[in-house]
PDB file of C-alpha atoms in Angstrom:
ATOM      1  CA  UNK A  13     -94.805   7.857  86.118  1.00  0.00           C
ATOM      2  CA  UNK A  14     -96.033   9.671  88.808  1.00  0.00           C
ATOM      3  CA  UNK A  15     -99.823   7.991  90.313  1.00  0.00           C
ATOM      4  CA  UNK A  16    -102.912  10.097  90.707  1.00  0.00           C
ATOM      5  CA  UNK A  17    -104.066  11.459  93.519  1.00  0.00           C
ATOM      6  CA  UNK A  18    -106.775   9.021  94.507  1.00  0.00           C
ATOM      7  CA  UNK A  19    -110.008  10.751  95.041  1.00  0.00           C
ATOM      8  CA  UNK A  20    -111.761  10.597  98.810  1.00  0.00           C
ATOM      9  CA  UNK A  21    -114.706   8.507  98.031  1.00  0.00           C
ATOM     10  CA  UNK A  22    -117.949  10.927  98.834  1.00  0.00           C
ATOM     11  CA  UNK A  23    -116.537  14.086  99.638  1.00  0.00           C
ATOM     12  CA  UNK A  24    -118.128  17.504  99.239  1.00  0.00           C
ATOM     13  CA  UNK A  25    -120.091  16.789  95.987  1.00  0.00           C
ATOM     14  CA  UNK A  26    -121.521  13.338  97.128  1.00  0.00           C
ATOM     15  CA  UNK A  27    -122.584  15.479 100.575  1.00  0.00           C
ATOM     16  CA  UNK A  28    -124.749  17.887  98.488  1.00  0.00           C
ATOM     17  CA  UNK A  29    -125.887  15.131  96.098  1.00  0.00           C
ATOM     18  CA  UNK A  30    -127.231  13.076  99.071  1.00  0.00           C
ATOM     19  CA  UNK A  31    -128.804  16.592 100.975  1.00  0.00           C
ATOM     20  CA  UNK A  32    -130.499  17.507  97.301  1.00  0.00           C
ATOM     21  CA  UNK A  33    -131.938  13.982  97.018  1.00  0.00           C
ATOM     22  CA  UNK A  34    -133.135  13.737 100.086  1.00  0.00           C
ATOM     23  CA  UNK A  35    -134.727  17.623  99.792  1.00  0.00           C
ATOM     24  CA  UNK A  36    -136.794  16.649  96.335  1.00  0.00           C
ATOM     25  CA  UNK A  37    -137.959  13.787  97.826  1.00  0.00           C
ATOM     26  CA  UNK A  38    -139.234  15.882 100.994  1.00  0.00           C
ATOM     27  CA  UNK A  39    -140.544  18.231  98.627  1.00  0.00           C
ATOM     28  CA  UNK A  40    -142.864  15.872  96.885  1.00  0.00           C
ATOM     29  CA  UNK A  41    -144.247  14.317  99.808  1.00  0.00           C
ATOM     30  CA  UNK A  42    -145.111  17.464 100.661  1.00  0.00           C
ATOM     31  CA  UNK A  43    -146.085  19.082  97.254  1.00  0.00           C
ATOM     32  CA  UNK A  44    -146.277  16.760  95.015  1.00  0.00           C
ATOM     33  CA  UNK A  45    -144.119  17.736  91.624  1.00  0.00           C
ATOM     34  CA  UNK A  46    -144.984  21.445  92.135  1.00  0.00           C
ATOM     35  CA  UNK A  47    -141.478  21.867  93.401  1.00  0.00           C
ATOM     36  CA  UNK A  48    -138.435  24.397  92.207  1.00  0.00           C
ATOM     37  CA  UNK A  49    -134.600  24.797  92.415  1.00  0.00           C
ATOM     38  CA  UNK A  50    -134.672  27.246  95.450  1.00  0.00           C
ATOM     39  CA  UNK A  51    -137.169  25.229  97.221  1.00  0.00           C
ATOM     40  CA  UNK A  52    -135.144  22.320  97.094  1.00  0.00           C
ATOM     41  CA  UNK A  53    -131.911  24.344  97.853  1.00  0.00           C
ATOM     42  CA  UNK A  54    -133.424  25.739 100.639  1.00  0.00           C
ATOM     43  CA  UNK A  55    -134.420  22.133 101.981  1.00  0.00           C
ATOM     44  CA  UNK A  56    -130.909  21.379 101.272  1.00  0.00           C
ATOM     45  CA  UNK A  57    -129.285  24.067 102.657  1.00  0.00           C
ATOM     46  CA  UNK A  58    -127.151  24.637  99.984  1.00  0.00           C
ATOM     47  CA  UNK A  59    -126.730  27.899  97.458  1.00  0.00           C
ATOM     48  CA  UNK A  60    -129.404  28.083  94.680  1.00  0.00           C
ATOM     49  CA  UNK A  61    -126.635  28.329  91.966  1.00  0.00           C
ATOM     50  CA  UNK A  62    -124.897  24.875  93.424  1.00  0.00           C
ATOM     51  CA  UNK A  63    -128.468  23.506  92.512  1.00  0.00           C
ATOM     52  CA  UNK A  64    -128.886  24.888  88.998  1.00  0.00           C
ATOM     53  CA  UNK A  65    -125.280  24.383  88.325  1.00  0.00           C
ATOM     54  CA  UNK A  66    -125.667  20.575  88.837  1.00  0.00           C
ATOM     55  CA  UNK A  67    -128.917  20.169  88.043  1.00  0.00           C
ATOM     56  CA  UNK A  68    -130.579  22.663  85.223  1.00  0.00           C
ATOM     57  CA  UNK A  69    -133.888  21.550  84.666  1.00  0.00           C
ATOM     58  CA  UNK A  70    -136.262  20.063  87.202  1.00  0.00           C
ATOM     59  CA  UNK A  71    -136.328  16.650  85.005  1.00  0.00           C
ATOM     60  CA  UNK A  72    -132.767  16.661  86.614  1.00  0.00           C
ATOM     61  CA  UNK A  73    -133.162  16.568  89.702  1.00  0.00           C
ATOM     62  CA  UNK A  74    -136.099  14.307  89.468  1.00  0.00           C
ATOM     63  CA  UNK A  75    -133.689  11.996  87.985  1.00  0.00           C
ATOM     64  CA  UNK A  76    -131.658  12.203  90.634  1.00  0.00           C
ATOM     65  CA  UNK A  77    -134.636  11.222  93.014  1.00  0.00           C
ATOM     66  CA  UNK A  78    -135.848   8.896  91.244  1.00  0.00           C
ATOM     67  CA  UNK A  79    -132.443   7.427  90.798  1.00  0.00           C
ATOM     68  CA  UNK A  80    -132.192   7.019  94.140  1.00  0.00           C
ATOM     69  CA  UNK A  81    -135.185   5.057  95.140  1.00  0.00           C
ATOM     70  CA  UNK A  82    -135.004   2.420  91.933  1.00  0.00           C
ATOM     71  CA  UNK A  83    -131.539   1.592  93.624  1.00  0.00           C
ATOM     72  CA  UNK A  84    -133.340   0.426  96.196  1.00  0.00           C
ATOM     73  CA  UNK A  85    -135.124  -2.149  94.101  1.00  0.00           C
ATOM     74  CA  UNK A  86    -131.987  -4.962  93.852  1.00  0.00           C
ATOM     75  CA  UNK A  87    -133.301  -8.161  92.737  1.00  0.00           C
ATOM     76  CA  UNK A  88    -131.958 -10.715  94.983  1.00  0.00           C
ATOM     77  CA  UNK A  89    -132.236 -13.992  94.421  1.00  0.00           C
ATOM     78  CA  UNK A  90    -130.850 -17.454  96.757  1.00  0.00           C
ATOM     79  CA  UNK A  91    -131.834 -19.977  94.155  1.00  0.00           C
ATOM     80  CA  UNK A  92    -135.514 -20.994  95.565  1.00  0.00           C
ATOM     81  CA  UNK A  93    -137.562 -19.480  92.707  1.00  0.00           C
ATOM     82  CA  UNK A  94    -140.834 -19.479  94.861  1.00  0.00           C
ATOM     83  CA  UNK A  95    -139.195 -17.953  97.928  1.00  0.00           C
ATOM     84  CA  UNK A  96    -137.477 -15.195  96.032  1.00  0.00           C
ATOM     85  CA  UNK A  97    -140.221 -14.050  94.316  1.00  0.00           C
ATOM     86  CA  UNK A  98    -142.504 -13.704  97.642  1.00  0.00           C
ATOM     87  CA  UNK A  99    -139.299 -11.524  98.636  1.00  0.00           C
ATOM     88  CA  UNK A 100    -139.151  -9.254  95.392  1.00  0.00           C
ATOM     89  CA  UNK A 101    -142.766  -8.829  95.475  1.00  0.00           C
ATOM     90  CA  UNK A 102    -143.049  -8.031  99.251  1.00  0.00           C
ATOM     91  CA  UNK A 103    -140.049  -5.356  98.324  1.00  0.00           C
ATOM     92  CA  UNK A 104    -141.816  -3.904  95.460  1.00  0.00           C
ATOM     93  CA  UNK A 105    -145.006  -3.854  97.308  1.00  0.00           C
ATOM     94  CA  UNK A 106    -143.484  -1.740 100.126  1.00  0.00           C
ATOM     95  CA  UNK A 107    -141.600   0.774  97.947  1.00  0.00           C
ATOM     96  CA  UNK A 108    -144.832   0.918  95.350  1.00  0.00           C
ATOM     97  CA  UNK A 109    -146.879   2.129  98.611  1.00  0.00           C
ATOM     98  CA  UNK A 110    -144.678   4.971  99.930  1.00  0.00           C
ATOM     99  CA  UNK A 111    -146.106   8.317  99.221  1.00  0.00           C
ATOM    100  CA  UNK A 112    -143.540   9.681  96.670  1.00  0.00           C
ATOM    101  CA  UNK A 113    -143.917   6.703  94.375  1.00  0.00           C
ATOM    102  CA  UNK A 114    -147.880   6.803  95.129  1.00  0.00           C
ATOM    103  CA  UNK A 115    -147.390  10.819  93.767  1.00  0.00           C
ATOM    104  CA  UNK A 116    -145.179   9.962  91.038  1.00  0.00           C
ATOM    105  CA  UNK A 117    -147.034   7.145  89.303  1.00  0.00           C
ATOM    106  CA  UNK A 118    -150.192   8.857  89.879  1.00  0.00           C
ATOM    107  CA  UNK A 119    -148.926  11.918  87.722  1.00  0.00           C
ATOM    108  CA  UNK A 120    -147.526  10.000  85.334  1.00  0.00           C
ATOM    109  CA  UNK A 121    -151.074   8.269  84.433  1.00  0.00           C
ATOM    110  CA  UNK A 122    -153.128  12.003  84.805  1.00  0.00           C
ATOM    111  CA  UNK A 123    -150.327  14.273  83.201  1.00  0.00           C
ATOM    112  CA  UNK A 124    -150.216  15.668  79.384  1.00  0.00           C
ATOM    113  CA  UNK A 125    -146.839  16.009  79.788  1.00  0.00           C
ATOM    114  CA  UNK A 126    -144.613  12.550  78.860  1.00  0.00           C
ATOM    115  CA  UNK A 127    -141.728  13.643  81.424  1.00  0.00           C
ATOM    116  CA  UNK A 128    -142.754  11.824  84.554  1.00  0.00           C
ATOM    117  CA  UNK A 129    -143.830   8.987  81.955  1.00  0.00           C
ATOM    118  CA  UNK A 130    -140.334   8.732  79.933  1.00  0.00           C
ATOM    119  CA  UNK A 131    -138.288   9.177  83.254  1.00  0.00           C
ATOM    120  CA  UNK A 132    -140.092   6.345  84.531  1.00  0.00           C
ATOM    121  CA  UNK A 133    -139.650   4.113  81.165  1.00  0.00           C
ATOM    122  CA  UNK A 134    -136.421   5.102  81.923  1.00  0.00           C
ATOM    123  CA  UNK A 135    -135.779   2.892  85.153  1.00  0.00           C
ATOM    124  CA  UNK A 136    -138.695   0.431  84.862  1.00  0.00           C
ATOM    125  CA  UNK A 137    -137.645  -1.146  81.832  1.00  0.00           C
ATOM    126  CA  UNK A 138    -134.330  -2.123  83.075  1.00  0.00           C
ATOM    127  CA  UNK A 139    -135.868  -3.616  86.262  1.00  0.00           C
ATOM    128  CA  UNK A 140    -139.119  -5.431  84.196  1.00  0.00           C
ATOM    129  CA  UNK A 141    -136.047  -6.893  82.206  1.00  0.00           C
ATOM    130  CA  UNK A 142    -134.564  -8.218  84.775  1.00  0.00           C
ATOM    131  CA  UNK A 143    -138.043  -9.381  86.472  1.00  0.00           C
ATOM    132  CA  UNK A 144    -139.197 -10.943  82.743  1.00  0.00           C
ATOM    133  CA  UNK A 145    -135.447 -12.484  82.941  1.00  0.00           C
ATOM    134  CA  UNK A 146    -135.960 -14.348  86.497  1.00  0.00           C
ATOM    135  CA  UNK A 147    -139.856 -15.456  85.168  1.00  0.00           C
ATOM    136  CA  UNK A 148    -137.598 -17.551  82.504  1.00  0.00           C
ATOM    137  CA  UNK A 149    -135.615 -19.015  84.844  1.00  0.00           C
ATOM    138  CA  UNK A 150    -138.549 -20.046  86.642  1.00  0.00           C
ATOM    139  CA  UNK A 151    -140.206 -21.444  83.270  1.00  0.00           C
ATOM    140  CA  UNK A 152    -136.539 -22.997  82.123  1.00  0.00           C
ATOM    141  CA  UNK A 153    -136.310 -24.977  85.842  1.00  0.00           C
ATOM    142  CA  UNK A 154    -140.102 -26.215  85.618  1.00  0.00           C
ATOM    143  CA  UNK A 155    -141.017 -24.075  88.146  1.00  0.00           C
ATOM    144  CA  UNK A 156    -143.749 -22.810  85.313  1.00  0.00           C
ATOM    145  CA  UNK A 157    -145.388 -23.657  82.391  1.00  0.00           C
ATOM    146  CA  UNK A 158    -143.658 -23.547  79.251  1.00  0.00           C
ATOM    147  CA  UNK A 159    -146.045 -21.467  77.788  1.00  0.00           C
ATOM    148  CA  UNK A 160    -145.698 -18.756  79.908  1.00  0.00           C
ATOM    149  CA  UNK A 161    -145.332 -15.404  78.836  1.00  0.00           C
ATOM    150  CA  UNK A 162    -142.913 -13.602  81.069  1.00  0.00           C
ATOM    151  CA  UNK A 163    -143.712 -10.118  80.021  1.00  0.00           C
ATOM    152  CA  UNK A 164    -147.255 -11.249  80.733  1.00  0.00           C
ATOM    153  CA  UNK A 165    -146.551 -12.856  84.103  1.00  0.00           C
ATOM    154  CA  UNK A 166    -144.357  -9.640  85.571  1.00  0.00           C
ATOM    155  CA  UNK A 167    -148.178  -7.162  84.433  1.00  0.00           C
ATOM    156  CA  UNK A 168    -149.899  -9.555  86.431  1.00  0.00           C
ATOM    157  CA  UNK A 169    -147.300  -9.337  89.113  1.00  0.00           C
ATOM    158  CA  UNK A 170    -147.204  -5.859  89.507  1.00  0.00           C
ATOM    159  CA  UNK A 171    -149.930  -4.304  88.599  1.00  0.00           C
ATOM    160  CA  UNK A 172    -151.909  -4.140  91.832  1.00  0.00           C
ATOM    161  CA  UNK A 173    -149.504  -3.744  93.570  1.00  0.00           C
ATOM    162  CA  UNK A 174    -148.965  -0.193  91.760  1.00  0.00           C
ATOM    163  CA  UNK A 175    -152.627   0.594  91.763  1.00  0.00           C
ATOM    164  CA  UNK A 176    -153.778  -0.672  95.461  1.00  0.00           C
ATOM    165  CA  UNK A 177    -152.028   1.725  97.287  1.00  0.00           C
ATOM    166  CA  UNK A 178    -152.082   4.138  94.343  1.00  0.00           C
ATOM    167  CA  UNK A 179    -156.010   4.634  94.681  1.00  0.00           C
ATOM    168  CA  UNK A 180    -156.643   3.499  98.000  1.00  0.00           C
ATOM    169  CA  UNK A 181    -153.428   5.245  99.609  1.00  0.00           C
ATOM    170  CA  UNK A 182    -153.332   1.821 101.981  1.00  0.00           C
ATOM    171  CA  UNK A 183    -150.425  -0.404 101.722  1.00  0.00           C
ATOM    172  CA  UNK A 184    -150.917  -4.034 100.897  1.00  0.00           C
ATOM    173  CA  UNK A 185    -150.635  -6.191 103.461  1.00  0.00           C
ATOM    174  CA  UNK A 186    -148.111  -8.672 104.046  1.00  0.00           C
ATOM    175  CA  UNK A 187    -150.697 -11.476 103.930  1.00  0.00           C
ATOM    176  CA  UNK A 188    -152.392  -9.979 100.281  1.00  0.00           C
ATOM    177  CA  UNK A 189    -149.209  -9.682  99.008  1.00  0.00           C
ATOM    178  CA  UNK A 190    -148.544 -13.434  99.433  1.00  0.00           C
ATOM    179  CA  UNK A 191    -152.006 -14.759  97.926  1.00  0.00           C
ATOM    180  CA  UNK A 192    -151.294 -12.364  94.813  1.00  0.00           C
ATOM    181  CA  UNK A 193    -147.993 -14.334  94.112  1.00  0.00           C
ATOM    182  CA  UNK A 194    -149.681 -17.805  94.971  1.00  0.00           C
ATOM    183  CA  UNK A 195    -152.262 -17.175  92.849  1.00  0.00           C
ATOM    184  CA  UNK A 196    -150.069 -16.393  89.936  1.00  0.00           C
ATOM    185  CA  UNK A 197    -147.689 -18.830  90.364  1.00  0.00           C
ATOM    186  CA  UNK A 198    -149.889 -21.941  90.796  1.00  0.00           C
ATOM    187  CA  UNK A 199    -152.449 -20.308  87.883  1.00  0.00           C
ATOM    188  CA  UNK A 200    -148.657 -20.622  85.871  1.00  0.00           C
ATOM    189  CA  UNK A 201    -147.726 -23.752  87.647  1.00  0.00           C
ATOM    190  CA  UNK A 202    -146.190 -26.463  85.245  1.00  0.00           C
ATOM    191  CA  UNK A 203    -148.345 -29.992  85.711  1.00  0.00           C
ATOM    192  CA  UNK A 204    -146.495 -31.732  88.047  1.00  0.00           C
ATOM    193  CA  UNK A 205    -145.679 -28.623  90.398  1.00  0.00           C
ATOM    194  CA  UNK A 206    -150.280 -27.607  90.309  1.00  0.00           C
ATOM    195  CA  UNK A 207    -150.259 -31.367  91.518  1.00  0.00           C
ATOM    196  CA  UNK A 208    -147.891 -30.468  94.350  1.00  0.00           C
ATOM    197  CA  UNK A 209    -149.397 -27.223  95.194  1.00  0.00           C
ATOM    198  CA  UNK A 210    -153.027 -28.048  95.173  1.00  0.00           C
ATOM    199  CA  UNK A 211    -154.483 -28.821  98.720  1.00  0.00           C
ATOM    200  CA  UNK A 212    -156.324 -32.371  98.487  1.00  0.00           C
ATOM    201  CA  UNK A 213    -159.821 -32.962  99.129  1.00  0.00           C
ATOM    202  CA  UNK A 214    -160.539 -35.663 102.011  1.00  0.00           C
ATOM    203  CA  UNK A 215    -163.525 -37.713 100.750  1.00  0.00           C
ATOM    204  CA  UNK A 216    -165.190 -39.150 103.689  1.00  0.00           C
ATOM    205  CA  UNK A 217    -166.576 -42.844 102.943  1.00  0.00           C
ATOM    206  CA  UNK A 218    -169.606 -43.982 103.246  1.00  0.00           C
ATOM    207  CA  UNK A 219    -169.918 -47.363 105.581  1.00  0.00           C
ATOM    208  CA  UNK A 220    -171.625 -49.963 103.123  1.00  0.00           C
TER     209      UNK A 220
END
């Protein structure tokens, strides 16, 4: 039986894929969603009909954008709980702060319209899966409580670092982002890890 012909990894279409990405996300920073298909084509510098042809609807190609960036987000881990959530969080805390994310999760909290909203259920779910998924491995080593709630503990996690730089258009610093995850973590601390983690008190004594 005769093989295939094996196919040039990339090529032409992965070219124009990368050029449209990288023209929606210019086109955001620069209008926010108020973008079209020959805007972006011309950014690309590629033929308006390659761009429809692909991508039909807007929602597509901010798919495709968006698609792009949440590969960014890889959760890695080493095997030091503590450590590699610092890591994630200092990760998530850079991409939450750049200005296409600030644009597209402030639109998704003003708009009517459930696009922006569903296309970003769409790729947050997965990864707050995966994040609720490394909380239990935390809880199952005795890193924390039993009783913690993992869905609970990735909210508390996040959620400023979403909103900080969302309404004060300032990134966290590296230092903030640490005491967030401190405070979490020891506030979730199982008993005998709070005992570690809590700085002792020096009591001076009093000569007799």
């Amino acid at each position: 039986m005769p093989k295939e012909p094996r196919k040039r990894p990339g090529g032409r279409n992965e070219v124009v894929r990368r050029a449209v990405v990288a023209a929606v996300l210019d086109a955001i920073r620069d209008h926010g969603l108020e973008f079209n298909h020959v805007d972006v084509a011309e950014r690309a510098g590629v033929h308006h009909t390659t761009v429809y042809r692909r991508w039909p609807a807007k929602a597509d190609l901010l798919r495709e954008a968006m698609g792009e960036q949440y590969r960014q987000l890889e959760l890695r881990r080493t095997g030091d709980f503590v450590s590699d959530l610092h890591a994630i969080c200092q990760h998530f805390a850079a991409y939450a702060a750049e200005p296409v994310q600030r644009i597209v999760f402030g639109y998704a909290i003003v708009s009517e319209s459930t696009d922006v909203a569903d296309l970003l259920r769409e790729y947050w779910f997965p990864l707050r899966r995966e994040m609720e998924a490394f909380i239990q491995e935390g809880i199952d080593s005795g890193q924390l409580a039993a009783d913690t709630d993992p869905f609970l503990f990735v909210q508390l996690l996040i959620g400023p670092l979403i909103l900080v730089p969302l309404f004060t258009r300032r990134k966290l610093q590296r230092r903030q982002v640490q005491k967030i995850v401190d405070r979490i973590v020891l506030s979730h601390a199982a008993a005998h890890a709070q005992k570690r983690a809590r700085p002792r008190r020096h009591v001076q004594k009093v000569p007799a």
